[in-house]
Amino acid sequence: MTQSDPIFRLEGVTRRYGNLTALEGIDFVAEDNSYIALLGPSGSGKTSLLRVIAGFETPDEGRIWFQGRDITDVPAHERGIGFVFQNFALFPHLTVFENIAFGLRNGATKVSDAEITDRVRESIDMVGLSGLEDRNPDQISGGQKQRVALARTLVMQPKLVLLDEPLGALDANLRERMQMELRAIRERLDVTFLHVTGSETEALAMGDRVAVLDAGRIVQYGTPDAIYDSPSISDVALFLNRFNLFEGTLKNGIFEGAFGAVPVASARTNETDVYAIRYDRTQIFDTDSSYLPGPALPVRYLASEYLGSSIIFLFETADHKTVEVDHHLSLGEPRDLIVGKNYILSWDPAQAIVFGKEITR
Amino acid sequence: MSAASTNRETKNTFRLLAPGVVWMILFLVAPIMMIVYVSFWTQTTFSINSTLTLDSWRNFFASEAYVGALWTTIRLWLIVLTLTFVIGYPAALYVGLLVKSKTVSTVLLVLCVIPFWTSFLIRVLAWRPMLGKEGAINIILQKFGLIDTPIEVLLFSELSVIIGMTQIYVVFMVGPIAFMLGRIDRNIIEAARDLGAGFGRIFWKIIFPLSLPGVVVGAIFVSVMVLGEFATSGALSGRKVNLLGNIIVTQVGSLKWAMASVVGVILTILLGIVVAGFLRIVDLKREI
């Protein structure tokens, strides 16, 4: 099977709860055998979208296609789509083994006991739970529960697995390990993972492709670097949490903001005029510096945050907006800054991304 | 931990336990011992003395009426227990699981309890105008031409006692089951669906096992109350149905303390066996 065959397709999927529209005419095509991260802030409708695909909820409008078949009216238990719940949702009265065997024992197709034992053992080995078969869910740790939930879904050999913030309930160390394991497990199994997350780092790190959901619409879908390098609208840049965003006005190819008027080579269509520059492309200068690579933004230094491989410097503009500068320590020692003192931030205007109502070429 | 602090903790434990222990000894253990003791006393027509004898016990098991009452009690208990379960479980399933809003499910549970705002006796006696020869049910059935002569077996029979008891005690089955069902995480039901299980499978493999502690608690409530019953059978059977409870009432009425004690001891043993049996089904400690 080639990478480009769609595993599932959404056509104008809309879901409303009373007056609230959770999903608004979503069109989406997902490639087979890939890891897709679905990024969205809370309330963007990402869990609703997952529940609609799984069949726990029916869309008010639109169709859902899975492996070339219209499954909009197929009940959840006949869809053959795996779902991993954020709270794991293990069966509390069954052992780890029986939790994983549940689908094989109780599904529509009869599976022999010998095959059940083989397949469950295989999944247990795959997720590294050997020796815990006879424990109850309340006798294992959070990370182990996560593995049981995953094994329980994967043992059914689904072609599509939906993961609802699967790492949300784990602590930071475990989260990083599970990120790598999830990717490794998926690659071995020829299956598509649709991983919902509110964390931009998780989405960029894990997805072969990332879909960004905002207010019930998919606003951008592409590879992590495409999204990182060229967010389609200013809201995407905002979720990525890597850009300083400045409001202003774009007129006749000139953007006017807190840093003065800057000529703009190109701008992307957006509902408001926004000027974006990445944290790590923003540079710090003294107020009397004779050389600046581009626009000059007067700021006051607030604090710094040490992250190991880099330092985040926090500044405040005259209108009390916080601006961040990310200095990679591989680029040399950071300069000493004095808290409360004024500095100038500047950047290469070619590296800025401008969004505007007016499109400039 | 030092010896002194261990000592203090033990002391505190005893202090905290003391009121409960004293209460239980005075009002539970001592009376039960007393009943057992009195059941071996010698009963003459007008008096009782503490000479120990097995006469009352022999009389109980020699009398067809008394042993018959024991079997009637067990039979009615099993019938009422089954009916409260069969009627109560679906109701609890609806209230505890199928109703999505917590508010609605609380309102429904309160509605189940509202009949208890009237006195027990009124609730029992209200069945008379319902079930009687010229009662509501017979009148309605006759009006619709479904029957020509009134059904007499409705009142003052075992049937009326069963109907009365089931109506009164079914709520004690609904409550605990609905509570357990309400605690089931909806996600695990969805997880079971996602793994390909249909509703029947989900019910038998997930929902029912998880509600079992509620069933056991409900069954214990119903059993304890039905086995000790005397008022419903007194009011609705026309003295045709004699339960162990009715025998105790008549024996005490005629000052036959020894025989009343024998029946009391038998009832207590029966209850003990029933409750212990139910507790073997689930480990309630794990649920609390």
XYZ file of C-alpha atoms in Angstrom:
649
model
C 0.000 0.000 0.000
C 1.362 3.389 -0.892
C 1.689 6.214 1.541
C -0.866 8.357 -0.232
C -3.940 6.071 -0.134
C -6.430 7.718 2.195
C -7.297 5.641 5.274
C -10.166 7.906 6.167
C -11.827 10.959 4.766
C -14.154 13.515 6.268
C -16.591 15.416 4.073
C -18.136 18.536 5.552
C -18.457 16.994 9.023
C -20.443 19.280 11.308
C -21.370 18.629 14.940
C -23.465 20.964 17.079
C -24.426 20.846 20.751
C -27.456 23.089 21.062
C -26.282 26.486 19.934
C -22.631 25.570 20.131
C -20.935 24.397 16.948
C -18.096 22.075 17.905
C -17.152 21.047 14.385
C -17.864 23.170 11.363
C -17.793 21.555 7.936
C -14.548 19.657 8.358
C -12.982 18.237 5.196
C -9.983 16.065 5.837
C -8.100 13.295 4.093
C -5.715 11.121 6.121
C -2.963 9.057 4.505
C -2.649 5.394 5.314
C 0.185 4.201 7.514
C 1.115 7.546 9.040
C 1.251 9.299 12.358
C -1.088 12.287 12.333
C -1.104 14.712 15.222
C -4.235 16.778 15.694
C -3.311 19.962 17.513
C -5.822 22.342 18.966
C -6.390 24.443 22.071
C -8.994 23.224 24.551
C -12.478 23.839 23.221
C -11.354 23.644 19.590
C -13.441 20.505 19.040
C -10.624 17.965 18.846
C -12.235 15.441 21.191
C -15.580 15.873 19.394
C -13.865 15.128 16.098
C -12.320 11.961 17.505
C -15.651 10.818 18.972
C -17.395 11.407 15.666
C -14.788 9.352 13.794
C -15.024 6.574 16.404
C -18.814 6.556 16.152
C -19.627 7.556 19.737
C -21.381 10.595 18.298
C -23.083 11.105 14.967
C -22.308 14.222 12.937
C -25.224 16.576 12.250
C -24.007 16.940 8.693
C -21.320 15.415 6.503
C -20.027 11.934 5.752
C -17.180 9.868 7.139
C -15.309 7.436 4.907
C -13.044 4.715 6.242
C -11.042 2.405 3.961
C -13.171 3.503 1.032
C -16.481 2.774 2.782
C -19.062 5.280 4.036
C -19.277 4.522 7.768
C -21.347 7.524 8.860
C -24.260 5.287 9.899
C -22.231 2.292 11.086
C -22.400 1.849 14.886
C -19.161 2.235 16.855
C -18.741 -1.469 17.617
C -18.830 -2.390 13.927
C -16.371 0.233 12.681
C -13.105 -1.478 13.533
C -11.457 1.772 14.567
C -9.355 1.685 17.724
C -9.764 4.311 20.444
C -7.370 4.976 23.312
C -8.957 7.043 26.067
C -7.209 9.780 27.975
C -8.117 8.172 31.309
C -7.281 4.733 29.809
C -10.801 3.410 30.617
C -9.573 -0.045 31.621
C -12.154 -2.557 32.821
C -11.585 -2.397 36.584
C -12.906 -5.905 37.318
C -10.758 -7.699 34.729
C -7.073 -8.628 34.847
C -4.552 -7.097 32.455
C -4.783 -10.244 30.306
C -8.590 -10.198 30.213
C -8.644 -6.463 29.522
C -6.518 -7.034 26.439
C -8.489 -10.152 25.441
C -11.861 -8.385 25.787
C -12.275 -7.385 22.154
C -11.245 -10.812 20.865
C -13.608 -12.606 23.248
C -16.615 -10.339 22.776
C -16.370 -9.117 19.211
C -18.626 -10.137 16.338
C -16.115 -12.619 14.918
C -15.428 -15.749 16.919
C -11.780 -16.194 17.833
C -10.514 -19.506 19.232
C -9.110 -19.565 22.761
C -5.697 -20.625 21.498
C -5.553 -17.702 19.083
C -6.727 -15.290 21.796
C -3.911 -16.461 24.086
C -1.326 -16.106 21.295
C -2.431 -12.671 20.191
C -2.783 -11.302 23.727
C 0.695 -12.598 24.651
C 2.113 -11.007 21.517
C 0.571 -7.604 22.364
C 1.705 -7.880 25.966
C 5.270 -8.475 24.754
C 5.032 -5.624 22.261
C 4.088 -3.036 24.874
C 6.448 -4.543 27.447
C 3.990 -5.747 30.078
C 5.222 -9.332 30.504
C 4.710 -10.615 34.025
C 1.769 -8.350 34.786
C -0.902 -10.472 33.039
C -2.755 -11.419 36.217
C -2.702 -8.023 37.905
C -5.815 -5.920 38.211
C -5.826 -2.356 36.806
C -5.665 -0.891 40.325
C -2.410 -2.756 40.939
C -0.398 -1.202 38.093
C 1.103 2.251 37.505
C -0.168 4.989 35.204
C 2.367 4.185 32.502
C 1.478 0.514 32.638
C -2.227 1.348 32.382
C -1.434 3.359 29.272
C 0.287 0.318 27.782
C -2.649 -1.944 28.630
C -5.023 0.508 26.952
C -2.799 0.564 23.884
C -2.367 -3.242 23.775
C -6.124 -3.719 24.222
C -6.735 -1.594 21.129
C -3.844 -2.902 19.003
C -4.666 -6.574 19.605
C -7.754 -6.020 17.434
C -5.421 -5.095 14.542
C -7.276 -1.910 13.573
C -6.113 0.098 10.565
C -6.798 3.352 12.369
C -6.209 4.148 16.036
C -7.564 7.314 17.613
C -5.642 8.507 20.653
C -7.342 11.127 22.832
C -4.540 13.030 24.607
C -2.934 9.683 25.415
C 0.005 11.211 27.265
C -1.955 13.813 29.190
C -2.217 11.729 32.357
C 1.476 10.792 32.485
C 4.349 12.637 34.134
C 6.969 14.395 31.992
C 9.648 11.638 31.945
C 7.193 8.933 31.088
C 5.588 11.143 28.463
C 8.834 11.444 26.519
C 9.460 7.700 26.664
C 5.914 6.910 25.569
C 6.262 9.400 22.680
C 9.129 7.380 21.262
C 7.445 4.052 21.962
C 4.188 5.113 20.349
C 6.048 6.071 17.179
C 8.062 2.852 17.194
C 4.994 0.659 17.766
C 3.093 2.392 14.984
C 5.908 1.962 12.495
C 5.995 -1.770 13.162
C 2.268 -2.273 12.644
C 1.318 -0.552 9.374
C -1.479 1.399 11.026
C -2.489 5.043 11.110
C -2.454 6.862 14.449
C -4.551 9.985 14.881
C -3.194 11.540 18.046
C -5.097 14.412 19.591
C -3.107 16.787 21.755
C -3.190 20.277 23.128
C 0.593 20.406 23.355
C 2.382 21.965 20.369
C 5.700 20.309 21.274
C 4.030 16.899 21.373
C 2.279 17.497 18.049
C 5.434 18.714 16.284
C 7.594 15.956 17.787
C 5.279 13.045 17.078
C 3.303 13.708 13.931
C 4.494 12.757 10.461
C 1.848 15.293 9.705
C 0.104 17.809 11.914
C -3.445 19.073 11.560
C -4.253 22.259 13.430
C -7.820 22.593 14.620
C -9.255 25.955 15.616
C -12.859 26.724 16.575
C -14.179 23.594 14.869
C -12.227 23.948 11.616
C -8.978 22.448 10.404
C -6.951 25.563 9.645
C -3.736 23.922 8.523
C -2.549 20.435 7.641
C 1.028 19.633 6.752
C 4.385 18.312 7.901
C 5.646 19.645 11.259
C 8.370 21.741 9.632
C 5.972 23.201 7.065
C 3.657 24.253 9.865
C 6.515 25.514 12.001
C 8.117 27.464 9.179
C 5.001 28.870 7.613
C 1.884 28.911 9.729
C -1.114 29.562 7.485
C -2.884 32.029 9.771
C -1.886 34.000 12.822
C -3.859 31.687 15.157
C -1.666 28.757 14.112
C 1.411 30.829 14.909
C -0.169 31.578 18.268
C -0.775 27.876 19.135
C 2.763 26.961 18.136
C 3.955 29.157 20.973
C 7.168 29.965 19.100
C 6.354 33.405 17.700
C 6.200 36.938 19.004
C 3.001 38.292 17.495
C 2.456 42.021 17.034
C -0.791 43.644 16.085
C -0.700 46.625 13.763
C -1.909 47.761 10.374
C -0.805 46.590 6.976
C -1.307 49.115 4.223
C 0.262 49.439 0.760
C 2.986 46.970 1.646
C 3.959 48.763 4.865
C 3.295 47.190 8.314
C 2.960 49.706 11.123
C 3.370 48.375 14.660
C 5.053 48.994 18.010
C 8.424 48.718 16.223
C 7.694 51.419 13.625
C 6.800 51.093 9.951
C 8.377 48.181 8.098
C 8.095 47.411 4.393
C 6.604 43.954 3.856
C 7.498 41.804 0.882
C 4.587 39.370 1.186
C 1.645 38.759 3.468
C -0.785 35.854 4.059
C -4.528 36.257 4.189
C -5.752 36.634 7.730
C -8.685 38.169 9.568
C -6.460 40.707 11.316
C -3.105 42.304 10.553
C -0.418 40.466 12.528
C 3.369 40.564 12.324
C 5.114 37.388 13.552
C 8.778 36.772 14.303
C 10.096 33.556 15.859
C 11.508 33.716 19.419
C 14.858 32.375 18.238
C 15.096 34.862 15.349
C 14.672 37.860 17.647
C 17.942 39.503 18.741
C 18.840 41.768 21.658
C 20.684 45.088 21.288
C 21.636 47.948 23.585
C 19.602 51.132 23.260
C 22.612 52.991 21.830
C 23.562 50.233 19.389
C 24.710 51.666 16.071
C 23.779 48.596 14.013
C 20.336 46.972 13.807
C 19.400 44.262 11.267
C 15.856 45.542 10.936
C 13.019 47.207 12.874
C 13.712 48.498 16.378
C 11.397 47.514 19.228
C 12.114 49.313 22.522
C 11.599 46.947 25.480
C 12.349 46.575 29.177
C 14.043 43.393 30.424
C 11.946 41.359 32.903
C 13.468 37.932 33.570
C 15.070 34.858 32.052
C 14.241 31.183 32.110
C 16.981 28.576 31.794
C 15.920 25.556 29.719
C 19.163 23.597 29.540
C 19.950 23.956 25.863
C 18.700 27.491 25.608
C 17.648 30.516 27.615
C 14.355 32.340 27.233
C 14.589 36.072 27.909
C 11.342 37.839 28.739
C 10.830 41.502 27.841
C 7.982 43.945 28.129
C 7.034 46.526 25.517
C 5.748 50.026 26.279
C 2.137 48.769 26.022
C 2.865 45.938 28.527
C 2.992 43.130 26.011
C 5.430 40.324 26.846
C 7.978 39.486 24.171
C 10.220 36.411 24.283
C 13.703 35.845 22.924
C 15.032 32.292 22.700
C 18.847 32.146 22.779
C 20.361 28.749 21.913
C 23.435 28.199 24.045
C 25.149 26.496 21.101
C 25.334 29.972 19.541
C 27.587 31.132 22.355
C 27.210 32.509 25.853
C 24.212 34.792 26.308
C 24.905 38.418 27.149
C 24.334 39.665 30.695
C 21.166 41.692 30.956
C 20.130 43.942 33.817
C 16.566 43.525 35.069
C 14.504 46.690 34.526
C 16.930 48.164 31.988
C 15.790 49.143 28.483
C 17.001 47.320 25.381
C 16.182 47.212 21.693
C 14.924 44.048 20.017
C 15.526 43.649 16.326
C 15.455 40.951 13.641
C 16.027 40.308 9.996
C 12.790 41.487 8.345
C 13.122 38.689 5.743
C 12.500 36.138 8.521
C 9.259 37.719 9.697
C 5.890 36.288 8.666
C 3.185 38.849 8.049
C -0.542 38.130 8.081
C -2.983 40.676 6.763
C -6.351 41.465 5.317
C -4.471 42.929 2.381
C -2.521 40.393 0.343
C 0.826 41.607 -0.895
C 3.000 39.773 -3.354
C 8.326 4.415 65.854
C 9.173 4.456 69.565
C 7.501 2.171 72.070
C 5.914 5.127 73.824
C 4.186 6.473 70.741
C 2.989 2.986 69.751
C 1.578 2.689 73.226
C -0.187 6.042 72.921
C -1.656 5.059 69.576
C -3.028 1.809 70.971
C -4.538 3.762 73.840
C -6.163 6.212 71.425
C -7.537 3.355 69.342
C -9.243 1.915 72.397
C -10.605 5.297 73.434
C -12.126 5.840 69.998
C -13.587 2.350 69.870
C -14.950 2.314 73.426
C -18.328 4.087 72.908
C -19.207 1.897 69.923
C -18.102 -1.276 71.638
C -20.058 -0.480 74.809
C -23.152 0.362 72.767
C -22.942 -2.848 70.749
C -22.414 -5.006 73.841
C -25.315 -3.419 75.703
C -27.826 -3.327 72.873
C -26.784 -6.089 70.478
C -24.637 -8.791 72.003
C -26.299 -8.906 75.432
C -29.898 -9.047 74.076
C -28.985 -11.791 71.612
C -27.356 -13.836 74.383
C -30.448 -13.207 76.481
C -32.776 -14.459 73.730
C -30.703 -17.594 73.272
C -30.764 -18.127 77.045
C -34.539 -17.582 77.397
C -35.230 -20.017 74.568
C -34.065 -22.771 76.905
C -36.254 -21.681 79.830
C -39.183 -23.727 81.057
C -42.544 -22.387 79.955
C -45.778 -23.267 81.748
C -49.161 -21.905 80.727
C -49.040 -18.794 82.862
C -45.441 -18.411 83.902
C -41.846 -18.953 82.904
C -38.863 -19.981 85.017
C -35.189 -20.277 84.320
C -34.892 -24.043 84.642
C -33.069 -25.049 81.452
C -34.926 -27.370 79.093
C -35.096 -28.255 75.391
C -38.921 -28.410 75.459
C -39.575 -25.232 73.470
C -37.105 -26.275 70.770
C -38.692 -29.738 70.571
C -42.163 -28.183 70.364
C -41.098 -25.929 67.518
C -39.760 -28.709 65.328
C -42.603 -31.076 66.284
C -45.271 -28.590 65.243
C -46.294 -28.670 61.607
C -47.585 -25.078 61.879
C -44.241 -23.700 63.115
C -42.049 -25.595 60.666
C -44.557 -24.681 57.934
C -44.134 -21.010 58.873
C -40.365 -21.407 58.526
C -40.779 -22.743 54.982
C -43.406 -20.120 54.106
C -40.988 -17.434 55.286
C -38.178 -18.843 53.153
C -40.454 -19.276 50.128
C -41.934 -15.766 50.317
C -38.475 -14.300 50.905
C -37.112 -15.987 47.752
C -40.126 -14.888 45.678
C -40.035 -11.282 46.914
C -36.238 -11.142 46.528
C -36.499 -12.361 42.935
C -39.320 -9.936 42.123
C -37.591 -6.919 43.660
C -34.497 -7.812 41.601
C -36.397 -8.414 38.352
C -38.408 -5.198 38.739
C -35.692 -3.157 40.450
C -32.705 -3.852 38.198
C -34.165 -2.433 34.959
C -35.415 0.611 36.878
C -31.962 1.098 38.403
C -30.360 0.606 34.990
C -32.516 3.405 33.646
C -31.999 5.759 36.583
C -28.318 5.072 37.159
C -26.918 4.537 33.680
C -29.234 5.401 30.814
C -30.302 8.812 32.125
C -27.424 11.052 31.090
C -28.120 14.041 33.347
C -27.126 13.663 37.001
C -29.936 15.996 38.045
C -32.624 13.945 36.320
C -31.286 10.739 37.830
C -31.309 12.277 41.338
C -34.880 13.514 40.811
C -35.945 10.017 39.699
C -34.347 8.428 42.760
C -36.127 10.917 45.033
C -39.398 10.043 43.280
C -38.753 6.389 44.165
C -38.359 7.348 47.818
C -41.354 9.714 48.072
C -43.850 6.905 48.958
C -41.818 6.486 52.155
C -43.041 9.838 53.361
C -46.322 8.084 54.255
C -46.408 5.624 57.106
C -45.610 1.972 56.532
C -49.059 0.885 57.732
C -50.864 3.229 55.342
C -48.798 1.969 52.443
C -49.682 -1.616 53.328
C -53.348 -0.960 54.011
C -53.699 1.071 50.804
C -53.445 -2.242 48.968
C -56.785 -3.350 50.420
C -58.976 -0.935 48.414
C -56.754 -1.715 45.412
C -56.878 -5.514 45.528
C -60.170 -6.197 47.311
C -63.197 -7.997 45.900
C -64.743 -4.597 45.176
C -61.374 -2.936 44.871
C -59.981 -0.738 42.123
C -58.409 -3.516 40.054
C -61.528 -5.695 40.025
C -63.777 -2.715 39.192
C -61.551 -1.660 36.281
C -61.286 -5.190 34.900
C -65.068 -5.582 35.135
C -65.726 -2.195 33.518
C -63.630 -3.233 30.545
C -65.485 -6.512 30.423
C -62.328 -8.553 30.859
C -63.834 -10.532 33.761
C -67.451 -11.299 34.828
C -66.925 -12.054 38.492
C -64.338 -10.329 40.681
C -61.009 -12.114 41.187
C -61.032 -13.078 44.859
C -57.506 -14.385 45.067
C -56.114 -10.843 44.775
C -56.603 -9.987 48.447
C -56.159 -12.000 51.644
C -53.903 -14.512 49.935
C -50.205 -15.185 49.539
C -50.398 -13.194 46.306
C -51.468 -10.006 48.048
C -48.645 -10.391 50.577
C -46.139 -10.826 47.743
C -47.502 -7.796 45.870
C -47.440 -5.653 49.022
C -43.935 -6.637 50.070
C -42.506 -6.245 46.575
C -43.946 -2.754 46.261
C -42.635 -1.700 49.645
C -39.142 -3.164 49.380
C -38.294 -2.784 45.693
C -36.817 0.678 46.298
C -34.175 -0.830 48.596
C -33.015 -2.822 45.575
C -33.165 0.132 43.151
C -31.130 2.524 45.329
C -27.873 0.583 45.813
C -27.873 -0.770 42.239
C -28.506 2.687 40.735
C -25.682 4.037 42.904
C -23.202 1.436 41.665
C -24.305 1.889 38.048
C -23.923 5.656 38.404
C -20.301 5.165 39.418
C -19.362 3.298 36.239
C -17.070 5.420 34.066
C -18.924 6.010 30.769
C -15.597 5.775 28.950
C -15.208 2.099 29.761
C -18.589 1.362 28.188
C -17.472 3.270 25.102
C -14.156 1.410 25.190
C -16.047 -1.895 25.172
C -18.136 -0.721 22.222
C -15.014 0.388 20.408
C -13.534 -3.086 20.902
C -16.496 -4.515 19.001
C -18.858 -5.632 21.779
C -22.611 -5.206 21.236
C -24.986 -4.055 23.982
C -25.757 -7.556 25.294
C -22.077 -8.408 25.661
C -21.315 -5.069 27.291
C -24.153 -5.614 29.742
C -23.144 -9.121 30.810
C -19.373 -8.622 30.766
C -19.023 -5.050 32.034
C -22.160 -3.438 33.408
C -23.606 -6.341 35.384
C -20.361 -7.414 37.090
C -19.615 -3.815 38.058
C -23.114 -3.376 39.522
C -22.937 -6.644 41.478
C -21.935 -5.001 44.785
C -25.111 -2.891 44.489
C -27.189 -6.010 43.856
C -25.680 -7.677 46.927
C -26.303 -4.660 49.178
C -29.863 -4.355 47.841
C -30.455 -8.076 48.338
C -29.195 -7.856 51.928
C -31.518 -4.897 52.650
C -34.540 -6.698 51.164
C -33.693 -10.018 52.823
C -33.235 -8.567 56.293
C -36.556 -6.728 56.062
C -38.600 -9.481 54.411
C -37.368 -12.277 56.696
C -38.398 -10.295 59.768
C -41.737 -9.172 58.268
C -45.020 -9.583 60.112
C -47.074 -6.420 59.376
C -47.642 -6.894 55.637
C -48.662 -10.524 56.023
C -50.822 -9.556 59.009
C -52.623 -6.816 57.104
C -52.937 -8.370 53.648
C -53.213 -12.124 54.174
C -56.220 -12.235 56.426
C -54.161 -14.425 58.780
C -53.843 -17.082 56.098
C -50.107 -16.531 55.696
C -48.037 -17.051 58.841
C -44.437 -15.965 58.780
C -41.898 -16.461 61.573
C -42.453 -12.793 62.435
C -46.204 -13.383 62.913
C -45.478 -16.309 65.228
C -43.212 -14.163 67.387
C -45.966 -11.525 67.620
C -48.637 -14.061 68.721
C -46.272 -15.857 71.131
C -45.259 -12.605 72.796
C -48.950 -11.618 72.860
C -49.760 -14.701 74.887
C -46.650 -14.303 77.044
C -44.972 -17.411 75.625
C -41.510 -15.897 75.923
C -39.600 -19.151 75.538
C -41.232 -20.091 72.220
C -40.910 -16.507 70.969
C -37.190 -16.721 71.776
C -36.823 -20.016 69.909
C -38.364 -18.463 66.786
C -36.205 -15.367 67.287
C -33.041 -17.442 67.467
C -34.028 -19.419 64.356
C -34.757 -16.178 62.486
C -31.422 -14.694 63.560
C -29.518 -17.790 62.412
C -31.397 -17.745 59.093
C -30.528 -14.053 58.588
C -26.914 -14.726 59.502
C -26.641 -17.471 56.892
C -28.326 -15.339 54.206
C -26.197 -12.240 54.820
C -22.974 -14.269 55.047
C -23.922 -16.007 51.799
C -24.461 -12.725 49.977
C -21.208 -11.278 51.274
C -19.339 -14.218 49.774
C -20.434 -13.114 46.303
C -18.519 -9.834 46.366
C -15.822 -8.278 48.468
C -17.669 -5.183 49.677
C -14.567 -3.855 51.421
C -12.973 -3.269 48.022
C -15.908 -1.158 46.880
C -15.880 1.232 49.831
